[in-house]
mmCIF file of C-alpha atoms in Angstrom:
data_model
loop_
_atom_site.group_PDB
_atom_site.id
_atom_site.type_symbol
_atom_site.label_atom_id
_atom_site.label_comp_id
_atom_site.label_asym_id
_atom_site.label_seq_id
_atom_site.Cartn_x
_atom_site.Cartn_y
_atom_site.Cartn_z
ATOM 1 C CA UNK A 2 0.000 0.000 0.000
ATOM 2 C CA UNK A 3 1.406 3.418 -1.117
ATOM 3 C CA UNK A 4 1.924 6.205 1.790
ATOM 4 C CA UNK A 5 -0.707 8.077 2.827
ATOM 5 C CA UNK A 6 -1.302 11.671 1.733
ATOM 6 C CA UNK A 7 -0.799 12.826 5.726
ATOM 7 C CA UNK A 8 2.821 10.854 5.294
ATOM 8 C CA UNK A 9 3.865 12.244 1.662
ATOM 9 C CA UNK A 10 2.573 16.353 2.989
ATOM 10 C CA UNK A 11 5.250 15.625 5.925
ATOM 11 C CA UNK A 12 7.787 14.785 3.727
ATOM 12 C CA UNK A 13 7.112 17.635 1.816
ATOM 13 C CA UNK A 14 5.651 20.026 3.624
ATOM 14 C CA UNK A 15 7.076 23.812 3.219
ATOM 15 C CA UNK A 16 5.691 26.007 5.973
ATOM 16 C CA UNK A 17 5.374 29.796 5.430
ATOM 17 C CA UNK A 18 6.102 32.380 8.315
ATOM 18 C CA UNK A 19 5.213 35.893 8.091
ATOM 19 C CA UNK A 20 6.631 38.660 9.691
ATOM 20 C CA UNK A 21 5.862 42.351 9.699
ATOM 21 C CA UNK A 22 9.172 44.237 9.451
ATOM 22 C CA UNK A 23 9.429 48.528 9.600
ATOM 23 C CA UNK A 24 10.986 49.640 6.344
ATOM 24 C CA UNK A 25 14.167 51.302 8.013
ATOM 25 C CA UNK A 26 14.942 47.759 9.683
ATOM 26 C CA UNK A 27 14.676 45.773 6.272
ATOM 27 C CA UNK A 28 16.622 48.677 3.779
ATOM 28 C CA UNK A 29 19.541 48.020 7.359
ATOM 29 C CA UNK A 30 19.281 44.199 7.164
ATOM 30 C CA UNK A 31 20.116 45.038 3.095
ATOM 31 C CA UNK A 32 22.995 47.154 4.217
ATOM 32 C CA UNK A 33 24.169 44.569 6.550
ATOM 33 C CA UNK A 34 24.146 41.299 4.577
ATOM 34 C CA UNK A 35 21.437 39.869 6.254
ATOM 35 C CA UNK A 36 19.359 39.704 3.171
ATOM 36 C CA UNK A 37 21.004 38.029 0.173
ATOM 37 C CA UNK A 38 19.995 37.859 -3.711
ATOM 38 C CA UNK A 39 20.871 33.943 -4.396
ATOM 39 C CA UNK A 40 23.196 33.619 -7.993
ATOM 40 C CA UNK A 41 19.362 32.178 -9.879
ATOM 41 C CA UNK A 42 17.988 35.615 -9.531
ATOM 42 C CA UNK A 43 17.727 38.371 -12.348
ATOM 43 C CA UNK A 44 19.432 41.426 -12.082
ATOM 44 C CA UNK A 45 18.428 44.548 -10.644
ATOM 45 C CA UNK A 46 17.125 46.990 -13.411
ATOM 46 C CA UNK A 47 14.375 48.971 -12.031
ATOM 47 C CA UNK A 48 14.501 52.739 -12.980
ATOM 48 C CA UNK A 49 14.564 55.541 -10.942
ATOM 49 C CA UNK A 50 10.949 56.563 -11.659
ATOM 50 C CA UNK A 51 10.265 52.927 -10.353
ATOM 51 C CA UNK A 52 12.195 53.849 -7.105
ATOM 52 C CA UNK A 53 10.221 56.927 -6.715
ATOM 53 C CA UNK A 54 6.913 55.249 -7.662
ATOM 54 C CA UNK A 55 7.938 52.678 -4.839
ATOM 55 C CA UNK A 56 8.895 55.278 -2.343
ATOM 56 C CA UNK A 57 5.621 57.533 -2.980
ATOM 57 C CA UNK A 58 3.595 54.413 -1.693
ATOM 58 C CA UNK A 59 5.327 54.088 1.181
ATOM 59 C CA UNK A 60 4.984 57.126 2.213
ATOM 60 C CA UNK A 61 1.158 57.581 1.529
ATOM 61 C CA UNK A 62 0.966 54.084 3.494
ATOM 62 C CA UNK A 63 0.244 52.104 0.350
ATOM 63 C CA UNK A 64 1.044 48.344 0.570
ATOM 64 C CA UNK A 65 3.802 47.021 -0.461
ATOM 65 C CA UNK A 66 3.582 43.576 -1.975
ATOM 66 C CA UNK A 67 5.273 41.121 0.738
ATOM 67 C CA UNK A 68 9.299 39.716 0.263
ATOM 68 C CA UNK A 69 9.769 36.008 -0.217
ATOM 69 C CA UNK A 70 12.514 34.376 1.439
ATOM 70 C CA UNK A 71 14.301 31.664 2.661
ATOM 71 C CA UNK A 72 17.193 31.372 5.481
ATOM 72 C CA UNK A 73 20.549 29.748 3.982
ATOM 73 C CA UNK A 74 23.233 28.010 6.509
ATOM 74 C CA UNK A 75 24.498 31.123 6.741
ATOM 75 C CA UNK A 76 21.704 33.009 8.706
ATOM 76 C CA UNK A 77 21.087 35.451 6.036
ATOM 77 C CA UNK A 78 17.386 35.545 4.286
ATOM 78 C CA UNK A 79 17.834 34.696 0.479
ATOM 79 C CA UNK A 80 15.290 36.973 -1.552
ATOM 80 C CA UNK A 81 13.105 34.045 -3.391
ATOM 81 C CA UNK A 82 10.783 37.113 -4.542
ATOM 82 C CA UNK A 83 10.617 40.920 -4.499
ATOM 83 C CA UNK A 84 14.520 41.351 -5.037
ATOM 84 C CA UNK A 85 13.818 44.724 -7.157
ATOM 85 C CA UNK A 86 11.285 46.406 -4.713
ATOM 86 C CA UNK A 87 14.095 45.789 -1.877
ATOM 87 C CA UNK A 88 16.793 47.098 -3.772
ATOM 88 C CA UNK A 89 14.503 49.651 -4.307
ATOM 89 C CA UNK A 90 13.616 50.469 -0.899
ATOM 90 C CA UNK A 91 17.605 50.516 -0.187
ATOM 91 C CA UNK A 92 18.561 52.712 -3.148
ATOM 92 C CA UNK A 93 15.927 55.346 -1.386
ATOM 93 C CA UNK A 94 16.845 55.082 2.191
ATOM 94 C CA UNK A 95 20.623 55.989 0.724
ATOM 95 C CA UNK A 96 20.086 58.173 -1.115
ATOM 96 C CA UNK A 97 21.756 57.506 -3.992
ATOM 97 C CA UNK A 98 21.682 56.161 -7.302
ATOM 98 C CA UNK A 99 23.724 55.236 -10.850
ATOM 99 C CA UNK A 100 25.206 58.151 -12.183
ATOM 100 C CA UNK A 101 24.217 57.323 -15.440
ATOM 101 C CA UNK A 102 20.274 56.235 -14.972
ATOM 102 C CA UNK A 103 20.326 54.309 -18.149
ATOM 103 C CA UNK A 104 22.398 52.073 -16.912
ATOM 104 C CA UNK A 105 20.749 51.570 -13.589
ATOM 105 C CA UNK A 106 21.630 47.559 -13.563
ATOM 106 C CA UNK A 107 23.549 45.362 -11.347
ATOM 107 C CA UNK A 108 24.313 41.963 -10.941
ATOM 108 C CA UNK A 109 24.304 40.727 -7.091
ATOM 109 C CA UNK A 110 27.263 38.340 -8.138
ATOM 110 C CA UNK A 111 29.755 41.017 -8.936
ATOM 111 C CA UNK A 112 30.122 42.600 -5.635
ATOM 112 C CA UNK A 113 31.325 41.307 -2.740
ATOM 113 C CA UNK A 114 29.206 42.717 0.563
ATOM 114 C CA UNK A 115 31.773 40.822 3.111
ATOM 115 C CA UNK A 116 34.797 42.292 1.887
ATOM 116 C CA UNK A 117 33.582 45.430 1.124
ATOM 117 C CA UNK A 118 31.986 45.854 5.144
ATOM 118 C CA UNK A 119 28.692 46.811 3.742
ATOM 119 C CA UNK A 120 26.467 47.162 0.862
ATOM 120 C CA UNK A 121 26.539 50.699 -0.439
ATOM 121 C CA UNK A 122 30.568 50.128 -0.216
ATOM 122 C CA UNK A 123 30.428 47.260 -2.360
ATOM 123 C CA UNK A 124 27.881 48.738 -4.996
ATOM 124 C CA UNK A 125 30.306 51.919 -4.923
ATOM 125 C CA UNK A 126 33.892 49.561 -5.922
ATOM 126 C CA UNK A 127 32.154 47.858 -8.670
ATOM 127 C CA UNK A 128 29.245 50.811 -10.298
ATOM 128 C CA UNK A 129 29.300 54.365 -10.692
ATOM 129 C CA UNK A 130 26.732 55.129 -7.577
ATOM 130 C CA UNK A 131 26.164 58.888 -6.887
ATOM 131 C CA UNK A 132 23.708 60.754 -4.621
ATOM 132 C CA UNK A 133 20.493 61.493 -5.821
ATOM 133 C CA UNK A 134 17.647 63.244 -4.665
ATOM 134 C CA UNK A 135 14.042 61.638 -5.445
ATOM 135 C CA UNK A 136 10.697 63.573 -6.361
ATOM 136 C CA UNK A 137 7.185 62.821 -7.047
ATOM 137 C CA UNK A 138 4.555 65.208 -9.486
ATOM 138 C CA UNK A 139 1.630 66.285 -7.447
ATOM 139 C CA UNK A 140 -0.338 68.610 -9.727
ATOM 140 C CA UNK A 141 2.126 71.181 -11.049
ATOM 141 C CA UNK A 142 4.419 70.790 -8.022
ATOM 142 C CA UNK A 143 7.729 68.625 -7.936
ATOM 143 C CA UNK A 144 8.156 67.354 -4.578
ATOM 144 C CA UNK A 145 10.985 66.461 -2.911
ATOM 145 C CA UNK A 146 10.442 62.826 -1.229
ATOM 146 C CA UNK A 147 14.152 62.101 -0.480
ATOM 147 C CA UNK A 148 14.382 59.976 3.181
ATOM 148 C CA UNK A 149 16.473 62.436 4.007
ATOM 149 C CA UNK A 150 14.741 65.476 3.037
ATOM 150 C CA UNK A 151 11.678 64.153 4.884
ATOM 151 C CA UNK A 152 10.427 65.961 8.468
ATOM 152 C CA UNK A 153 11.024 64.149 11.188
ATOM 153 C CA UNK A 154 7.256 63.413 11.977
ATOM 154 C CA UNK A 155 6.892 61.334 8.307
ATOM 155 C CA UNK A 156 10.249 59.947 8.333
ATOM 156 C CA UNK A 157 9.387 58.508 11.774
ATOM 157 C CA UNK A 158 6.384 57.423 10.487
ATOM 158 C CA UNK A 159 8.192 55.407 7.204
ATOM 159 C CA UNK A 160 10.721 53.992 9.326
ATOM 160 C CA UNK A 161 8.171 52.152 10.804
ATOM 161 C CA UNK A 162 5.707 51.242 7.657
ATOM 162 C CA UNK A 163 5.617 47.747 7.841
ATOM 163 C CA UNK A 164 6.456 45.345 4.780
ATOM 164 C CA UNK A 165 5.575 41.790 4.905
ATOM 165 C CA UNK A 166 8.244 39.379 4.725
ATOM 166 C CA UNK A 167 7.098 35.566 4.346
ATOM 167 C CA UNK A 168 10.231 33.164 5.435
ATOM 168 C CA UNK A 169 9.764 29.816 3.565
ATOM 169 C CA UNK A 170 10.818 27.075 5.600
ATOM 170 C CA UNK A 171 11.091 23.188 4.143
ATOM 171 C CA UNK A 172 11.045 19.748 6.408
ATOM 172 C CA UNK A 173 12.475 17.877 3.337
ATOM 173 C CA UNK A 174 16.142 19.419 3.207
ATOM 174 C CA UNK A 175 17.061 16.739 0.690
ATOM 175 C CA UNK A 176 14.656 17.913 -1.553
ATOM 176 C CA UNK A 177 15.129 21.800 -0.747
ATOM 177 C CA UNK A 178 17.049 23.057 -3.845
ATOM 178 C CA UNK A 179 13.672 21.149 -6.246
ATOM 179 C CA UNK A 180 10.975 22.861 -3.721
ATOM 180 C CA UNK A 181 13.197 25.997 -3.805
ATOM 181 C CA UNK A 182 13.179 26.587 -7.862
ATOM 182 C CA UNK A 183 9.406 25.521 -7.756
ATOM 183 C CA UNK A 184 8.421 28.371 -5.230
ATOM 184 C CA UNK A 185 10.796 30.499 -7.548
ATOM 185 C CA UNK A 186 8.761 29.761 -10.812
ATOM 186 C CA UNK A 187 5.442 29.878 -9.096
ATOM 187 C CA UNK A 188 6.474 33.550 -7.667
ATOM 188 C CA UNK A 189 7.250 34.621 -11.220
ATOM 189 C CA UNK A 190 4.173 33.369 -13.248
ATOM 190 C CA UNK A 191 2.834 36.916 -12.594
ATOM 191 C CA UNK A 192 3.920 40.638 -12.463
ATOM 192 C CA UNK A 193 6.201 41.747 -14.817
ATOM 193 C CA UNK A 194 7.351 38.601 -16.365
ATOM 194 C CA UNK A 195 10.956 37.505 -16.588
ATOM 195 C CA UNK A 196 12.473 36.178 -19.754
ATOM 196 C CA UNK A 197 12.891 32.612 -20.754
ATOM 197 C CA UNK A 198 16.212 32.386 -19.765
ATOM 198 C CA UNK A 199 15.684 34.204 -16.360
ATOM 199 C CA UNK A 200 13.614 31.864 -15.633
ATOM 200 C CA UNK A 201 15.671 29.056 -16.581
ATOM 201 C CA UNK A 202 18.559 30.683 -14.290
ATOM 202 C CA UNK A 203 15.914 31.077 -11.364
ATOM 203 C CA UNK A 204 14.133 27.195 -12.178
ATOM 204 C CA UNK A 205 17.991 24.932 -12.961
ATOM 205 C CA UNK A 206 20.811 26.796 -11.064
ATOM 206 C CA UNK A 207 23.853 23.909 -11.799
ATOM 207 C CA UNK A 208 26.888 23.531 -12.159
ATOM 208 C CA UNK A 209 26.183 23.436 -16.170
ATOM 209 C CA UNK A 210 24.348 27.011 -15.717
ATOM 210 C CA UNK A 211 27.862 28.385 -13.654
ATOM 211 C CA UNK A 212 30.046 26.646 -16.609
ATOM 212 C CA UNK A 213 27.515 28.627 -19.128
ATOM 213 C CA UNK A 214 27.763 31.876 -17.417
ATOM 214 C CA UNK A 215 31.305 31.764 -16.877
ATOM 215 C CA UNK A 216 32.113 31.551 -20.761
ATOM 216 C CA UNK A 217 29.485 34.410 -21.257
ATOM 217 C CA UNK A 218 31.209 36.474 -19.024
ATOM 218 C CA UNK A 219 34.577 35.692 -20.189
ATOM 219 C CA UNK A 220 35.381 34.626 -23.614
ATOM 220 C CA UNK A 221 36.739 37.770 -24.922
ATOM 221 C CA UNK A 222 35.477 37.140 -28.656
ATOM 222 C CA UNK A 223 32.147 35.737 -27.768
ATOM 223 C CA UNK A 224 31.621 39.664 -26.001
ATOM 224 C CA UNK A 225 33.273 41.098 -28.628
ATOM 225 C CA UNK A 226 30.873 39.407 -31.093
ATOM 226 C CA UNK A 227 27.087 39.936 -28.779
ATOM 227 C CA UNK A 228 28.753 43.298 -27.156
ATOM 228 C CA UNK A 229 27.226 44.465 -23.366
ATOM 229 C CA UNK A 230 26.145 41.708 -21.673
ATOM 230 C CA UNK A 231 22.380 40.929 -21.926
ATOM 231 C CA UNK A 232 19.966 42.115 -19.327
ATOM 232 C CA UNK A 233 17.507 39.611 -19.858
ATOM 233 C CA UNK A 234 19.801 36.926 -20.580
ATOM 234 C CA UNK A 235 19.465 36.317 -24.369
ATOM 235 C CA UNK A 236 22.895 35.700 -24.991
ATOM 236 C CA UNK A 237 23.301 33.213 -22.182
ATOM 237 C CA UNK A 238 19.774 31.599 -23.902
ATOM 238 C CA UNK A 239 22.051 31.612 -26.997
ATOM 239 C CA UNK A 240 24.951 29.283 -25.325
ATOM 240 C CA UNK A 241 21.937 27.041 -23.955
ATOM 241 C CA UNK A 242 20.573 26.646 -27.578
ATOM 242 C CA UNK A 243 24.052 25.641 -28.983
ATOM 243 C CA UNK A 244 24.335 23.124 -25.991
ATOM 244 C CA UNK A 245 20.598 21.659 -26.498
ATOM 245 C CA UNK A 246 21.302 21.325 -30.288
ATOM 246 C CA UNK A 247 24.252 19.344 -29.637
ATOM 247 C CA UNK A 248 22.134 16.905 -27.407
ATOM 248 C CA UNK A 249 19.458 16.634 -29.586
ATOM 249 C CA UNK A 250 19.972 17.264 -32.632
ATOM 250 C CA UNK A 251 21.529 13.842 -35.223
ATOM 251 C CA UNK A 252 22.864 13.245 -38.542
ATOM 252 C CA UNK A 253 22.381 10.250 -40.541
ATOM 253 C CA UNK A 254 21.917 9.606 -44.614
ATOM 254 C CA UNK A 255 18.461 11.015 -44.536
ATOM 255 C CA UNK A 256 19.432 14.235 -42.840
ATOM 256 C CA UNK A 257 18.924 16.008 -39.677
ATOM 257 C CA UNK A 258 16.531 14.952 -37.233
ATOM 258 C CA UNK A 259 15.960 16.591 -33.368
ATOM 259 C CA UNK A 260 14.947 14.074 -30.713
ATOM 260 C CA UNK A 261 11.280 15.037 -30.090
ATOM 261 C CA UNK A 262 11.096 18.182 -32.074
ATOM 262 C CA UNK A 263 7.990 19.592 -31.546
ATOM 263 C CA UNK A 264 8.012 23.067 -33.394
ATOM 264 C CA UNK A 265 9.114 24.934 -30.480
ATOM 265 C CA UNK A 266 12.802 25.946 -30.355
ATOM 266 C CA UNK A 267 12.061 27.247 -26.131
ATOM 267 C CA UNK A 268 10.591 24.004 -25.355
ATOM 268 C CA UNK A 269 13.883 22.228 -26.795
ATOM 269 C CA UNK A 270 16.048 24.741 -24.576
ATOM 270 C CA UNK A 271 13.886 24.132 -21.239
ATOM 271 C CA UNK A 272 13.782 20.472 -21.752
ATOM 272 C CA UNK A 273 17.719 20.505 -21.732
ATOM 273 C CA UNK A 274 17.813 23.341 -18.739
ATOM 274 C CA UNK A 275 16.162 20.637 -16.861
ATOM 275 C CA UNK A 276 18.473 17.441 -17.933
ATOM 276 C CA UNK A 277 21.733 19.488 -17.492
ATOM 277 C CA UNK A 278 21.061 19.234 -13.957
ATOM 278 C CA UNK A 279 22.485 15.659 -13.952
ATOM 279 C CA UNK A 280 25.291 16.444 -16.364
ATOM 280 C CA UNK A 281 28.998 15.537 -14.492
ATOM 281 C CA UNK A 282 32.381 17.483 -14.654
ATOM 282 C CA UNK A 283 33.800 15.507 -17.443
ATOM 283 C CA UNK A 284 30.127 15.899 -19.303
ATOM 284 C CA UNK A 285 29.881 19.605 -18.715
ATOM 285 C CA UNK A 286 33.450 20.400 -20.605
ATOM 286 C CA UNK A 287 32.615 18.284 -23.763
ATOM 287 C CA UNK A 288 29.626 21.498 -24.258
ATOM 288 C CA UNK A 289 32.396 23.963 -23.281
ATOM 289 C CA UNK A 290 34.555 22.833 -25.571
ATOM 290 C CA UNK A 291 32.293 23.078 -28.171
ATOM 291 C CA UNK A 292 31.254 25.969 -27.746
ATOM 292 C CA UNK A 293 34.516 27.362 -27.497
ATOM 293 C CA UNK A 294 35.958 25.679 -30.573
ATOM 294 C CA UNK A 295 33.076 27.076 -32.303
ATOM 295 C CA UNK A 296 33.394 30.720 -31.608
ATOM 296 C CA UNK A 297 37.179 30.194 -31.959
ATOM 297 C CA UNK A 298 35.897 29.413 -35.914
ATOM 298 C CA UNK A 299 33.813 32.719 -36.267
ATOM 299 C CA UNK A 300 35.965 35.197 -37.927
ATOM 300 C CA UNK A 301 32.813 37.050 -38.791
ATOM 301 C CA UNK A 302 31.454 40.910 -38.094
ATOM 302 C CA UNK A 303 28.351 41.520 -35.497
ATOM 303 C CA UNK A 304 26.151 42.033 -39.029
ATOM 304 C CA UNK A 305 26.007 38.350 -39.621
ATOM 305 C CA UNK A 306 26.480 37.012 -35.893
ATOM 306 C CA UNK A 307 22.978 38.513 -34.536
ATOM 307 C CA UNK A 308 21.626 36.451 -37.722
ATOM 308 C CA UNK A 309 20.795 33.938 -35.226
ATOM 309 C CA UNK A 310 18.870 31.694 -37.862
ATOM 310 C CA UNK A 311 22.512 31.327 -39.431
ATOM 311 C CA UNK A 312 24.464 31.209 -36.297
ATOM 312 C CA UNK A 313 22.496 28.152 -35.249
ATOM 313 C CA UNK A 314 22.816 26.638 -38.585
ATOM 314 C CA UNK A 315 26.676 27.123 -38.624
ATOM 315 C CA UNK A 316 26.794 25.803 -34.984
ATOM 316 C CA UNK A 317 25.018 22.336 -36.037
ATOM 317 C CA UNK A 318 27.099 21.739 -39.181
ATOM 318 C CA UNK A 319 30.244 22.677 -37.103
ATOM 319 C CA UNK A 320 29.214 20.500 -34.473
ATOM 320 C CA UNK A 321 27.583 17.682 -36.121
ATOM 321 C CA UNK A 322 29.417 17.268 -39.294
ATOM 322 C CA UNK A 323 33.054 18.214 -37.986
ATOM 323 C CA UNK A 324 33.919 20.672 -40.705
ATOM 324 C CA UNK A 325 37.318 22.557 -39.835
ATOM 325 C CA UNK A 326 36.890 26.054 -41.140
ATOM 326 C CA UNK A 327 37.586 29.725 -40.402
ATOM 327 C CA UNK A 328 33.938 31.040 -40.917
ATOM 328 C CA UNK A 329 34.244 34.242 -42.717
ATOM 329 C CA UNK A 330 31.886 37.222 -43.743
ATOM 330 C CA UNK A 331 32.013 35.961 -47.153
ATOM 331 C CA UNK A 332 31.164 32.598 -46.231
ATOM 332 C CA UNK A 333 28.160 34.080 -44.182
ATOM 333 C CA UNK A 334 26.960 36.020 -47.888
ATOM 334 C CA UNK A 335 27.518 33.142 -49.687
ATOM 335 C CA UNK A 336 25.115 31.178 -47.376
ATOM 336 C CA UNK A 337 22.691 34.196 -47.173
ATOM 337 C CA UNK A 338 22.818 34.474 -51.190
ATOM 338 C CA UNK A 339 21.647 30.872 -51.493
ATOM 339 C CA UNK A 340 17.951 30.007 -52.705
ATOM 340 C CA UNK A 341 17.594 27.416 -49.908
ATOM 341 C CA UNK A 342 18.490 29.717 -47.344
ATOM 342 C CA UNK A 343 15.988 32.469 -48.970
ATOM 343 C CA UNK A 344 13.362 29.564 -48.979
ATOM 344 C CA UNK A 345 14.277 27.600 -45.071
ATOM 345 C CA UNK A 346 13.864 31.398 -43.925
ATOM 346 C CA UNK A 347 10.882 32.929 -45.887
ATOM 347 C CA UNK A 348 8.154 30.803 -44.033
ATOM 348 C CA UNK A 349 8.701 29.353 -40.261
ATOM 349 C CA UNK A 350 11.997 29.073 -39.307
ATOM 350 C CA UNK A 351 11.570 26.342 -36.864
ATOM 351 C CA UNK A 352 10.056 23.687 -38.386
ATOM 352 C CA UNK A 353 12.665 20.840 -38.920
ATOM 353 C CA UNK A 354 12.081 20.326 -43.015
ATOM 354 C CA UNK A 355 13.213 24.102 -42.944
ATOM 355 C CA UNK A 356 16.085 23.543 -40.556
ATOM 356 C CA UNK A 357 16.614 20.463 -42.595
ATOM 357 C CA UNK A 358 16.972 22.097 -45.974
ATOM 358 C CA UNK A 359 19.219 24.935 -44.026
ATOM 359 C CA UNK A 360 21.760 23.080 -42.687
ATOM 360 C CA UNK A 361 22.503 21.072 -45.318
ATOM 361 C CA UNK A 362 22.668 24.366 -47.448
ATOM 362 C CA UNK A 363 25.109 25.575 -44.861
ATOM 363 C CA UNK A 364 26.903 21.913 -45.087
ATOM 364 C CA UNK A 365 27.473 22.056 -48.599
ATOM 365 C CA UNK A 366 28.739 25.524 -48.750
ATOM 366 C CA UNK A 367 31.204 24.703 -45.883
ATOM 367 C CA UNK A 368 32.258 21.809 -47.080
ATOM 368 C CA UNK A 369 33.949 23.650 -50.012
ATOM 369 C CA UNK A 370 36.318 25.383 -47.510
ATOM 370 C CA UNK A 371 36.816 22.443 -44.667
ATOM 371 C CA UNK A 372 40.368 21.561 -44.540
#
């Protein structure tokens, strides 16, 4: 007889604890470490009318939607959920912002809080953070709502404004990091939506994702090729669709097939976020050195690289059919000047008789220059 459903929910169970925190002791828990952003969250790229949108509501009493956590081994509360409003909150209790308010992104896992003593000091070594002052419209007035600038009477007041924070606790610590990425996706099914590959960051944190972002970060002619790195992580995306294609896709006399293709390039990419969980050491490398040997290869301007229908067609042939090339801008015309690539291209791109007829364009252009 199989357990019974009061057995499996104690395995499993995750317990939820809320507590109602004043907004000057959460922005100091930020400055002090105490809460973390874990490496599966997205950057922080809110705008500094989002700060002051955020602030406004806390000081007309507004709610603000509650934090989602969970306590590592450390102590410290890992953000699960509402990463950008807290960074938010902290930016305004500073007083300061980036310099340059287009650029108003960071990435958690560049700075180093510990070293640094606290968290404005560590923001301040790695961006260009300045002081800034922070205004609302009301009618043809611009107010000044800086924390600083506030009387005493409101900023007393804000300090204590409560904001929910909900600290997810799990019996099952054997199963924590699986309950941990589920809570994650669930969070992030509404609001403002994070990309595919967020998601994928947030859902299969690995060592295959670290190995990924690693070689995003730091082959020199990969950057040179996709320029700033991505907010939204399309060019990390990119590396995961090279490595899925090499799983999937397979060569024989009758062409190119992809293990249960069904139409949908993301679903191929997800499928293999999930599997490269399970992917060892020795495994890992074999898609790094791919990848690597494969941008090695591309002696080719940005104009044909962000053709990513031809990118991904020169990846598989590279890949699959072992063709030993310098790719070359003239290469990449030739391809483009070819009826089959006009016709794979002119209708859906995905579908595999179009992918089929592509890469075996590709393949029989490339084969005229393989060593």
């Amino acid at each position: 007889m199989g357990k019974s459903i009061l057995e499996i929910y104690n395995n499993i169970s995750v317990q939820q604890y809320k507590t109602d925190m004043g907004f000057k002791a959460l922005v100091e828990g930020v400055h002090e470490n105490m809460f973390v952003i874990p490496e599966y969250q997205r950057k922080y790229r809110w705008s500094k009318m989002q700060v002051e949108e955020l602030a406004a509501s806390l000081i007309r009493g507004l709610p603000i939607p509650p934090i989602y956590t969970y306590r590592n081994e450390k102590g410290q509360l890992e953000i699960l959920d509402g990463q950008q409003r807290v960074m938010s909150l902290y930016f305004y209790y500073i007083g300061k912002f980036f310099k340059n308010e287009k650029m108003s992104v960071f990435d958690y896992q560049e700075i180093d809080v510990d070293s640094a003593g606290n968290f404005v000091a560590a923001l301040e070594q790695k961006y260009d953070i300045v002081p800034a002052g922070f205004y609302i419209q009301i009618g043809d007035d611009q107010c000044d709502i800086s924390y600083k600038n506030l009387p005493i009477q409101l900023r007393r007041k804000v300090d204590y404004s409560t904001i929910s924070v909900v600290e997810i606790k799990i019996s099952d610590q054997n199963k924590k990091d699986e309950i941990l990425h589920k809570i994650f996706a669930n969070l992030n099914n509404g609001g403002k939506q994070l990309s595919n590959q967020e998601l994928r960051n947030g859902i299969y944190p690995c060592a295959f994702n670290r190995a990924i972002n690693k070689i995003n970060k730091n082959n020199r002619k990969w950057r040179a090729l996709w320029g700033t790195i991505s907010d939204d992580g399309k060019d990390v995306e990119m590396l995961y669709r090279f490595s899925a294609l090499k799983t999937y896709v397979t060569y024989s006399r009758t062409g190119y097939r992809i293990e249960e293709y069904r139409n949908s390039t993301k679903d191929m990419i997800d499928r293999f976020a999930e599997e490269s969980f399970s992917l060892n050491n020795k495994e890992i490398k074999t898609y790094i050195d791919s990848i690597e040997a494969f941008v090695s290869a591309l002696h080719i301007s940005k104009k044909y690289f962000s053709k990513t229908t031809l990118l991904e067609g020169l990846y598989v042939v590279f890949e699959k059919r072992h063709i030993q090339c310098e790719i070359t801008d003239e290469i990449c015309e030739e391809i483009l000047s070819k009826n089959f690539f006009r016709q794979s291209t002119s209708g859906g791109t995905i579908s595999m008789t179009n992918m089929n007829k592509r890469w075996k364009g590709i393949y029989g252009v490339l084969s005229e220059y393989d060593e």
